[in-house]
Amino acid sequence: MARPDPIPAYEDNYIWLLRDGPATLVVDPGDAGPVIARLGATPPSAILITHHHWDHIDGLPELHARWPEVPIFAPDDPRIPIATRRVSDGDVVNIGPWRFEVIAVPGHTQTQIAYHGAELVFCGDSMFSLGCGRLFEGTPAQMLTSLDRLATLPGETLLCCTHEYTAANARFALAVEPGNAALTERASEVAQRRAGNAPTLPSTIASERACNPFLRVESAEILQSLTQHLGHEPNDRIEAFAALRSWKDGFR
Ligand code: ZN
Ligand code: FE
């Protein structure tokens, strides 16, 4: 199995690179420089885009001009002006030895998609390790549905999200679920990796199910924390998730 490789870009972005023999895949090239530095003169087999934010697509003009023959897969959104194939929920993307299924994951943006295949998922800014994307365009119910879909992927699936937010996410996760032993262990692993300037990604779906508070709104301890924070018990999962998300928005 090919191990996905996170290429650091900007402050805390990762552009994912996947290689298997001559096949190479680039995901969310927000900047062309680091991609070209890594690939040199060899074009990738394809480029995948998860959503329209600049830090995920701004490398496209330069990469497309340099390698016009390389297919670019992206959601159908006019805010992503460069793409050669528009894909949506349920579509299958075949590249070299890989087969990816497209999963709609609205919430952070309306048209965000994830690519699941090769025992990993490229999920952009929908799920993060120990966190989830901010709700710029979608509703809490939409994001919860998106996270639920990602959470049902096989546990060993590698979570390839696009920001190194894990340490900050761990602080919030520990504040809302301090009694979670798996989380405590993951948080210390994350601290160790960041101290050595190493990426905390990819994570796995199994680890996120055990540690990520946004996948754990049914946890008794999280519900207790939310009840204290809100001043009343959340009425349902969606209210619990919405409260958790807005709590995190203001958490420092
Ligand atoms: Zn984004
Ligand atoms: Fe982003």
PDB file of C-alpha atoms and ligand atoms in Angstrom:
ATOM      1  CA  MET A   1       0.000   0.000   0.000  1.00  0.00           C
ATOM      2  CA  ALA A   2       1.294   3.445  -0.924  1.00  0.00           C
ATOM      3  CA  ARG A   3       1.810   5.712   2.069  1.00  0.00           C
ATOM      4  CA  PRO A   4       0.419   9.217   1.512  1.00  0.00           C
ATOM      5  CA  ASP A   5       2.949  11.979   2.026  1.00  0.00           C
ATOM      6  CA  PRO A   6       1.964  15.413   3.394  1.00  0.00           C
ATOM      7  CA  ILE A   7       3.864  18.291   1.760  1.00  0.00           C
ATOM      8  CA  PRO A   8       3.783  21.349   4.050  1.00  0.00           C
ATOM      9  CA  ALA A   9       2.543  24.597   2.462  1.00  0.00           C
ATOM     10  CA  TYR A  10       1.782  28.065   3.808  1.00  0.00           C
ATOM     11  CA  GLU A  11       1.349  28.289   7.580  1.00  0.00           C
ATOM     12  CA  ASP A  12      -0.290  24.942   8.319  1.00  0.00           C
ATOM     13  CA  ASN A  13      -1.586  23.421   5.061  1.00  0.00           C
ATOM     14  CA  TYR A  14      -0.697  20.010   3.700  1.00  0.00           C
ATOM     15  CA  ILE A  15      -0.717  19.180   0.002  1.00  0.00           C
ATOM     16  CA  TRP A  16      -1.018  15.392  -0.187  1.00  0.00           C
ATOM     17  CA  LEU A  17       1.159  13.350  -2.490  1.00  0.00           C
ATOM     18  CA  LEU A  18       0.453   9.688  -3.226  1.00  0.00           C
ATOM     19  CA  ARG A  19       2.872   7.567  -5.226  1.00  0.00           C
ATOM     20  CA  ASP A  20       2.798   4.008  -6.489  1.00  0.00           C
ATOM     21  CA  GLY A  21       5.496   3.172  -9.022  1.00  0.00           C
ATOM     22  CA  PRO A  22       5.105   5.666 -11.862  1.00  0.00           C
ATOM     23  CA  ALA A  23       1.666   6.840 -10.666  1.00  0.00           C
ATOM     24  CA  THR A  24       1.523  10.058  -8.662  1.00  0.00           C
ATOM     25  CA  LEU A  25      -1.404  11.960  -7.255  1.00  0.00           C
ATOM     26  CA  VAL A  26      -1.482  15.524  -5.906  1.00  0.00           C
ATOM     27  CA  VAL A  27      -4.343  16.679  -3.682  1.00  0.00           C
ATOM     28  CA  ASP A  28      -5.327  20.300  -2.990  1.00  0.00           C
ATOM     29  CA  PRO A  29      -2.283  22.134  -4.359  1.00  0.00           C
ATOM     30  CA  GLY A  30      -2.819  25.522  -2.743  1.00  0.00           C
ATOM     31  CA  ASP A  31       0.670  26.443  -3.892  1.00  0.00           C
ATOM     32  CA  ALA A  32       2.525  25.165  -6.976  1.00  0.00           C
ATOM     33  CA  GLY A  33       6.038  25.759  -5.614  1.00  0.00           C
ATOM     34  CA  PRO A  34       6.251  22.908  -3.108  1.00  0.00           C
ATOM     35  CA  VAL A  35       4.647  20.496  -5.620  1.00  0.00           C
ATOM     36  CA  ILE A  36       7.116  21.332  -8.386  1.00  0.00           C
ATOM     37  CA  ALA A  37       9.981  21.168  -5.872  1.00  0.00           C
ATOM     38  CA  ARG A  38       8.907  17.609  -5.035  1.00  0.00           C
ATOM     39  CA  LEU A  39       7.995  16.339  -8.528  1.00  0.00           C
ATOM     40  CA  GLY A  40      10.617  18.106 -10.615  1.00  0.00           C
ATOM     41  CA  ALA A  41      10.059  17.591 -14.340  1.00  0.00           C
ATOM     42  CA  THR A  42       7.701  14.618 -13.912  1.00  0.00           C
ATOM     43  CA  PRO A  43       4.006  15.494 -14.163  1.00  0.00           C
ATOM     44  CA  PRO A  44       1.602  13.854 -11.694  1.00  0.00           C
ATOM     45  CA  SER A  45      -0.962  11.352 -12.999  1.00  0.00           C
ATOM     46  CA  ALA A  46      -3.782  13.586 -11.749  1.00  0.00           C
ATOM     47  CA  ILE A  47      -4.726  16.382  -9.374  1.00  0.00           C
ATOM     48  CA  LEU A  48      -7.673  16.117  -6.967  1.00  0.00           C
ATOM     49  CA  ILE A  49      -9.451  19.147  -5.463  1.00  0.00           C
ATOM     50  CA  THR A  50     -11.731  18.975  -2.400  1.00  0.00           C
ATOM     51  CA  HIS A  51     -13.109  22.536  -2.213  1.00  0.00           C
ATOM     52  CA  HIS A  52     -12.769  26.058  -3.541  1.00  0.00           C
ATOM     53  CA  HIS A  53     -10.782  27.808  -0.802  1.00  0.00           C
ATOM     54  CA  TRP A  54      -7.659  29.575  -2.059  1.00  0.00           C
ATOM     55  CA  ASP A  55      -5.288  27.571   0.128  1.00  0.00           C
ATOM     56  CA  HIS A  56      -6.452  24.438  -1.751  1.00  0.00           C
ATOM     57  CA  ILE A  57      -6.566  25.663  -5.369  1.00  0.00           C
ATOM     58  CA  ASP A  58      -4.174  28.591  -5.843  1.00  0.00           C
ATOM     59  CA  GLY A  59      -1.445  26.358  -7.273  1.00  0.00           C
ATOM     60  CA  LEU A  60      -3.716  25.261 -10.143  1.00  0.00           C
ATOM     61  CA  PRO A  61      -2.992  28.040 -12.692  1.00  0.00           C
ATOM     62  CA  GLU A  62       0.748  27.371 -12.599  1.00  0.00           C
ATOM     63  CA  LEU A  63       0.435  23.573 -12.505  1.00  0.00           C
ATOM     64  CA  HIS A  64      -2.156  23.538 -15.317  1.00  0.00           C
ATOM     65  CA  ALA A  65       0.005  25.823 -17.491  1.00  0.00           C
ATOM     66  CA  ARG A  66       3.043  23.632 -16.875  1.00  0.00           C
ATOM     67  CA  TRP A  67       1.240  20.293 -17.391  1.00  0.00           C
ATOM     68  CA  PRO A  68      -1.946  20.957 -19.424  1.00  0.00           C
ATOM     69  CA  GLU A  69      -2.403  17.205 -20.081  1.00  0.00           C
ATOM     70  CA  VAL A  70      -2.791  16.343 -16.386  1.00  0.00           C
ATOM     71  CA  PRO A  71      -6.449  15.707 -15.413  1.00  0.00           C
ATOM     72  CA  ILE A  72      -7.816  17.897 -12.618  1.00  0.00           C
ATOM     73  CA  PHE A  73     -10.830  16.497 -10.712  1.00  0.00           C
ATOM     74  CA  ALA A  74     -12.928  18.981  -8.749  1.00  0.00           C
ATOM     75  CA  PRO A  75     -16.435  19.603  -7.454  1.00  0.00           C
ATOM     76  CA  ASP A  76     -18.809  21.403  -9.792  1.00  0.00           C
ATOM     77  CA  ASP A  77     -18.375  24.922  -8.416  1.00  0.00           C
ATOM     78  CA  PRO A  78     -17.638  28.068 -10.474  1.00  0.00           C
ATOM     79  CA  ARG A  79     -15.364  29.220  -7.670  1.00  0.00           C
ATOM     80  CA  ILE A  80     -12.959  26.525  -8.908  1.00  0.00           C
ATOM     81  CA  PRO A  81     -12.292  27.942 -12.376  1.00  0.00           C
ATOM     82  CA  ILE A  82      -9.719  25.339 -13.457  1.00  0.00           C
ATOM     83  CA  ALA A  83     -10.767  21.685 -13.693  1.00  0.00           C
ATOM     84  CA  THR A  84     -10.890  19.090 -16.438  1.00  0.00           C
ATOM     85  CA  ARG A  85     -13.492  16.827 -14.822  1.00  0.00           C
ATOM     86  CA  ARG A  86     -16.280  17.810 -12.440  1.00  0.00           C
ATOM     87  CA  VAL A  87     -17.257  15.103  -9.963  1.00  0.00           C
ATOM     88  CA  SER A  88     -19.962  14.678  -7.350  1.00  0.00           C
ATOM     89  CA  ASP A  89     -21.258  12.234  -4.760  1.00  0.00           C
ATOM     90  CA  GLY A  90     -21.076   8.611  -5.922  1.00  0.00           C
ATOM     91  CA  ASP A  91     -18.756   9.241  -8.866  1.00  0.00           C
ATOM     92  CA  VAL A  92     -15.760   6.971  -9.257  1.00  0.00           C
ATOM     93  CA  VAL A  93     -12.338   8.359 -10.130  1.00  0.00           C
ATOM     94  CA  ASN A  94      -9.808   5.910 -11.613  1.00  0.00           C
ATOM     95  CA  ILE A  95      -6.187   7.018 -11.635  1.00  0.00           C
ATOM     96  CA  GLY A  96      -3.303   4.626 -12.280  1.00  0.00           C
ATOM     97  CA  PRO A  97      -3.685   1.752  -9.805  1.00  0.00           C
ATOM     98  CA  TRP A  98      -6.219   3.619  -7.656  1.00  0.00           C
ATOM     99  CA  ARG A  99      -9.975   3.778  -7.546  1.00  0.00           C
ATOM    100  CA  PHE A 100     -11.602   6.539  -5.499  1.00  0.00           C
ATOM    101  CA  GLU A 101     -15.219   7.072  -4.658  1.00  0.00           C
ATOM    102  CA  VAL A 102     -16.422  10.645  -4.314  1.00  0.00           C
ATOM    103  CA  ILE A 103     -18.324  11.456  -1.113  1.00  0.00           C
ATOM    104  CA  ALA A 104     -20.183  14.752  -0.700  1.00  0.00           C
ATOM    105  CA  VAL A 105     -19.164  16.317   2.638  1.00  0.00           C
ATOM    106  CA  PRO A 106     -20.892  19.723   2.809  1.00  0.00           C
ATOM    107  CA  GLY A 107     -20.612  21.874   5.922  1.00  0.00           C
ATOM    108  CA  HIS A 108     -17.312  23.782   5.681  1.00  0.00           C
ATOM    109  CA  THR A 109     -18.381  24.739   2.156  1.00  0.00           C
ATOM    110  CA  GLN A 110     -21.517  23.696   0.258  1.00  0.00           C
ATOM    111  CA  THR A 111     -19.705  21.824  -2.513  1.00  0.00           C
ATOM    112  CA  GLN A 112     -16.899  20.161  -0.576  1.00  0.00           C
ATOM    113  CA  ILE A 113     -16.149  16.538  -1.512  1.00  0.00           C
ATOM    114  CA  ALA A 114     -13.894  13.782  -0.194  1.00  0.00           C
ATOM    115  CA  TYR A 115     -12.137  11.042  -2.169  1.00  0.00           C
ATOM    116  CA  HIS A 116     -12.175   7.571  -0.611  1.00  0.00           C
ATOM    117  CA  GLY A 117      -9.999   4.773  -1.950  1.00  0.00           C
ATOM    118  CA  ALA A 118      -6.559   3.148  -1.636  1.00  0.00           C
ATOM    119  CA  GLU A 119      -7.376   2.597   2.078  1.00  0.00           C
ATOM    120  CA  LEU A 120      -7.373   6.331   2.723  1.00  0.00           C
ATOM    121  CA  VAL A 121      -9.627   9.335   2.459  1.00  0.00           C
ATOM    122  CA  PHE A 122      -8.645  12.780   1.202  1.00  0.00           C
ATOM    123  CA  CYS A 123     -11.205  14.834   3.070  1.00  0.00           C
ATOM    124  CA  GLY A 124      -9.977  18.438   2.734  1.00  0.00           C
ATOM    125  CA  ASP A 125     -11.285  20.664   5.534  1.00  0.00           C
ATOM    126  CA  SER A 126     -14.314  18.546   6.511  1.00  0.00           C
ATOM    127  CA  MET A 127     -12.890  16.314   9.247  1.00  0.00           C
ATOM    128  CA  PHE A 128      -9.585  17.161  10.928  1.00  0.00           C
ATOM    129  CA  SER A 129      -7.719  15.022  13.388  1.00  0.00           C
ATOM    130  CA  LEU A 130      -9.494  15.722  16.706  1.00  0.00           C
ATOM    131  CA  GLY A 131     -11.632  18.382  15.038  1.00  0.00           C
ATOM    132  CA  CYS A 132     -13.710  19.444  12.054  1.00  0.00           C
ATOM    133  CA  GLY A 133     -13.872  22.365   9.652  1.00  0.00           C
ATOM    134  CA  ARG A 134     -15.563  25.637  10.507  1.00  0.00           C
ATOM    135  CA  LEU A 135     -19.107  26.014   9.210  1.00  0.00           C
ATOM    136  CA  PHE A 136     -18.507  28.760   6.638  1.00  0.00           C
ATOM    137  CA  GLU A 137     -21.423  27.823   4.392  1.00  0.00           C
ATOM    138  CA  GLY A 138     -23.237  24.798   5.751  1.00  0.00           C
ATOM    139  CA  THR A 139     -25.471  24.037   8.701  1.00  0.00           C
ATOM    140  CA  PRO A 140     -24.538  21.976  11.754  1.00  0.00           C
ATOM    141  CA  ALA A 141     -26.913  19.236  10.540  1.00  0.00           C
ATOM    142  CA  GLN A 142     -25.131  19.094   7.179  1.00  0.00           C
ATOM    143  CA  MET A 143     -21.696  18.888   8.757  1.00  0.00           C
ATOM    144  CA  LEU A 144     -22.817  16.241  11.225  1.00  0.00           C
ATOM    145  CA  THR A 145     -24.139  14.114   8.351  1.00  0.00           C
ATOM    146  CA  SER A 146     -20.836  14.568   6.499  1.00  0.00           C
ATOM    147  CA  LEU A 147     -18.800  13.560   9.550  1.00  0.00           C
ATOM    148  CA  ASP A 148     -21.100  10.590  10.166  1.00  0.00           C
ATOM    149  CA  ARG A 149     -20.435   9.377   6.631  1.00  0.00           C
ATOM    150  CA  LEU A 150     -16.683   9.664   7.046  1.00  0.00           C
ATOM    151  CA  ALA A 151     -16.859   7.982  10.461  1.00  0.00           C
ATOM    152  CA  THR A 152     -18.456   4.868   8.947  1.00  0.00           C
ATOM    153  CA  LEU A 153     -15.476   4.207   6.664  1.00  0.00           C
ATOM    154  CA  PRO A 154     -13.355   1.214   7.732  1.00  0.00           C
ATOM    155  CA  GLY A 155     -11.363   1.952  10.901  1.00  0.00           C
ATOM    156  CA  GLU A 156      -7.969   1.459   9.268  1.00  0.00           C
ATOM    157  CA  THR A 157      -8.726   4.120   6.619  1.00  0.00           C
ATOM    158  CA  LEU A 158      -6.048   6.815   6.740  1.00  0.00           C
ATOM    159  CA  LEU A 159      -7.464  10.290   7.339  1.00  0.00           C
ATOM    160  CA  CYS A 160      -5.644  12.697   5.026  1.00  0.00           C
ATOM    161  CA  CYS A 161      -6.993  16.114   5.976  1.00  0.00           C
ATOM    162  CA  THR A 162      -5.381  19.318   4.842  1.00  0.00           C
ATOM    163  CA  HIS A 163      -4.340  21.309   7.925  1.00  0.00           C
ATOM    164  CA  GLU A 164      -1.974  20.716  10.820  1.00  0.00           C
ATOM    165  CA  TYR A 165      -4.489  21.785  13.468  1.00  0.00           C
ATOM    166  CA  THR A 166      -4.190  18.681  15.648  1.00  0.00           C
ATOM    167  CA  ALA A 167      -2.374  20.203  18.643  1.00  0.00           C
ATOM    168  CA  ALA A 168      -4.869  23.054  19.014  1.00  0.00           C
ATOM    169  CA  ASN A 169      -7.742  20.621  18.445  1.00  0.00           C
ATOM    170  CA  ALA A 170      -6.332  18.367  21.186  1.00  0.00           C
ATOM    171  CA  ARG A 171      -6.496  21.211  23.731  1.00  0.00           C
ATOM    172  CA  PHE A 172     -10.210  21.680  23.037  1.00  0.00           C
ATOM    173  CA  ALA A 173     -10.914  17.938  22.944  1.00  0.00           C
ATOM    174  CA  LEU A 174      -9.262  17.495  26.349  1.00  0.00           C
ATOM    175  CA  ALA A 175     -11.279  20.397  27.745  1.00  0.00           C
ATOM    176  CA  VAL A 176     -14.580  18.753  26.798  1.00  0.00           C
ATOM    177  CA  GLU A 177     -13.666  15.101  27.435  1.00  0.00           C
ATOM    178  CA  PRO A 178     -10.797  15.010  29.949  1.00  0.00           C
ATOM    179  CA  GLY A 179     -11.597  11.443  31.042  1.00  0.00           C
ATOM    180  CA  ASN A 180     -11.054   9.909  27.583  1.00  0.00           C
ATOM    181  CA  ALA A 181      -7.916   7.752  27.943  1.00  0.00           C
ATOM    182  CA  ALA A 182      -7.493   7.199  24.187  1.00  0.00           C
ATOM    183  CA  LEU A 183      -7.602  10.967  23.696  1.00  0.00           C
ATOM    184  CA  THR A 184      -5.026  11.589  26.419  1.00  0.00           C
ATOM    185  CA  GLU A 185      -2.726   9.111  24.711  1.00  0.00           C
ATOM    186  CA  ARG A 186      -3.270  10.643  21.259  1.00  0.00           C
ATOM    187  CA  ALA A 187      -2.703  14.154  22.661  1.00  0.00           C
ATOM    188  CA  SER A 188       0.663  13.211  24.098  1.00  0.00           C
ATOM    189  CA  GLU A 189       1.659  11.522  20.847  1.00  0.00           C
ATOM    190  CA  VAL A 190       0.633  14.706  19.004  1.00  0.00           C
ATOM    191  CA  ALA A 191       2.666  16.901  21.387  1.00  0.00           C
ATOM    192  CA  GLN A 192       5.682  14.673  20.857  1.00  0.00           C
ATOM    193  CA  ARG A 193       5.381  14.762  17.076  1.00  0.00           C
ATOM    194  CA  ARG A 194       4.939  18.538  16.986  1.00  0.00           C
ATOM    195  CA  ALA A 195       7.939  19.023  19.283  1.00  0.00           C
ATOM    196  CA  GLY A 196       9.960  17.228  16.601  1.00  0.00           C
ATOM    197  CA  ASN A 197       8.202  19.277  13.899  1.00  0.00           C
ATOM    198  CA  ALA A 198       6.741  16.050  12.440  1.00  0.00           C
ATOM    199  CA  PRO A 199       3.235  15.867  10.933  1.00  0.00           C
ATOM    200  CA  THR A 200       0.459  14.409  13.101  1.00  0.00           C
ATOM    201  CA  LEU A 201      -1.190  13.091   9.927  1.00  0.00           C
ATOM    202  CA  PRO A 202      -2.424  10.888   8.503  1.00  0.00           C
ATOM    203  CA  SER A 203      -4.611   9.791  11.391  1.00  0.00           C
ATOM    204  CA  THR A 204      -7.022   6.857  11.110  1.00  0.00           C
ATOM    205  CA  ILE A 205     -10.813   6.739  11.186  1.00  0.00           C
ATOM    206  CA  ALA A 206     -10.605   4.354  14.171  1.00  0.00           C
ATOM    207  CA  SER A 207      -8.473   6.826  16.122  1.00  0.00           C
ATOM    208  CA  GLU A 208     -10.853   9.674  15.295  1.00  0.00           C
ATOM    209  CA  ARG A 209     -13.868   7.635  16.405  1.00  0.00           C
ATOM    210  CA  ALA A 210     -12.122   7.063  19.717  1.00  0.00           C
ATOM    211  CA  CYS A 211     -10.771  10.586  20.240  1.00  0.00           C
ATOM    212  CA  ASN A 212     -12.431  13.258  18.061  1.00  0.00           C
ATOM    213  CA  PRO A 213     -15.125  15.070  20.111  1.00  0.00           C
ATOM    214  CA  PHE A 214     -17.068  16.003  16.961  1.00  0.00           C
ATOM    215  CA  LEU A 215     -17.642  12.274  16.300  1.00  0.00           C
ATOM    216  CA  ARG A 216     -18.490  11.660  19.929  1.00  0.00           C
ATOM    217  CA  VAL A 217     -21.407  13.958  20.744  1.00  0.00           C
ATOM    218  CA  GLU A 218     -23.140  10.973  22.395  1.00  0.00           C
ATOM    219  CA  SER A 219     -20.315  10.573  24.913  1.00  0.00           C
ATOM    220  CA  ALA A 220     -21.692  10.995  28.439  1.00  0.00           C
ATOM    221  CA  GLU A 221     -18.750  13.180  29.426  1.00  0.00           C
ATOM    222  CA  ILE A 222     -19.098  15.455  26.377  1.00  0.00           C
ATOM    223  CA  LEU A 223     -22.854  15.772  26.994  1.00  0.00           C
ATOM    224  CA  GLN A 224     -22.100  16.736  30.588  1.00  0.00           C
ATOM    225  CA  SER A 225     -19.555  19.360  29.459  1.00  0.00           C
ATOM    226  CA  LEU A 226     -22.076  20.728  26.943  1.00  0.00           C
ATOM    227  CA  THR A 227     -24.834  20.852  29.533  1.00  0.00           C
ATOM    228  CA  GLN A 228     -22.584  22.893  31.782  1.00  0.00           C
ATOM    229  CA  HIS A 229     -21.515  25.151  28.909  1.00  0.00           C
ATOM    230  CA  LEU A 230     -25.061  25.720  27.591  1.00  0.00           C
ATOM    231  CA  GLY A 231     -26.834  25.835  30.926  1.00  0.00           C
ATOM    232  CA  HIS A 232     -29.204  23.093  29.753  1.00  0.00           C
ATOM    233  CA  GLU A 233     -28.981  19.623  28.301  1.00  0.00           C
ATOM    234  CA  PRO A 234     -28.810  19.562  24.461  1.00  0.00           C
ATOM    235  CA  ASN A 235     -32.150  18.401  23.025  1.00  0.00           C
ATOM    236  CA  ASP A 236     -30.655  16.218  20.314  1.00  0.00           C
ATOM    237  CA  ARG A 237     -27.452  15.264  18.516  1.00  0.00           C
ATOM    238  CA  ILE A 238     -27.657  18.215  16.155  1.00  0.00           C
ATOM    239  CA  GLU A 239     -27.969  20.732  18.962  1.00  0.00           C
ATOM    240  CA  ALA A 240     -25.101  19.007  20.787  1.00  0.00           C
ATOM    241  CA  PHE A 241     -22.935  19.158  17.679  1.00  0.00           C
ATOM    242  CA  ALA A 242     -23.860  22.796  16.955  1.00  0.00           C
ATOM    243  CA  ALA A 243     -23.030  23.791  20.530  1.00  0.00           C
ATOM    244  CA  LEU A 244     -19.717  21.949  20.405  1.00  0.00           C
ATOM    245  CA  ARG A 245     -18.786  23.627  17.102  1.00  0.00           C
ATOM    246  CA  SER A 246     -19.608  27.141  18.305  1.00  0.00           C
ATOM    247  CA  TRP A 247     -17.855  26.521  21.632  1.00  0.00           C
ATOM    248  CA  LYS A 248     -14.727  25.548  19.700  1.00  0.00           C
ATOM    249  CA  ASP A 249     -15.038  28.694  17.523  1.00  0.00           C
ATOM    250  CA  GLY A 250     -14.492  30.852  20.597  1.00  0.00           C
ATOM    251  CA  PHE A 251     -12.063  28.536  22.416  1.00  0.00           C
ATOM    252  CA  ARG A 252      -8.486  29.748  22.949  1.00  0.00           C
TER     253      ARG A 252
HETATM  254 ZN    ZN B   1     -11.126  25.394   3.575  1.00  0.00          ZN
HETATM  255 FE    FE B   2      -8.096  25.077   4.157  1.00  0.00          FE
END
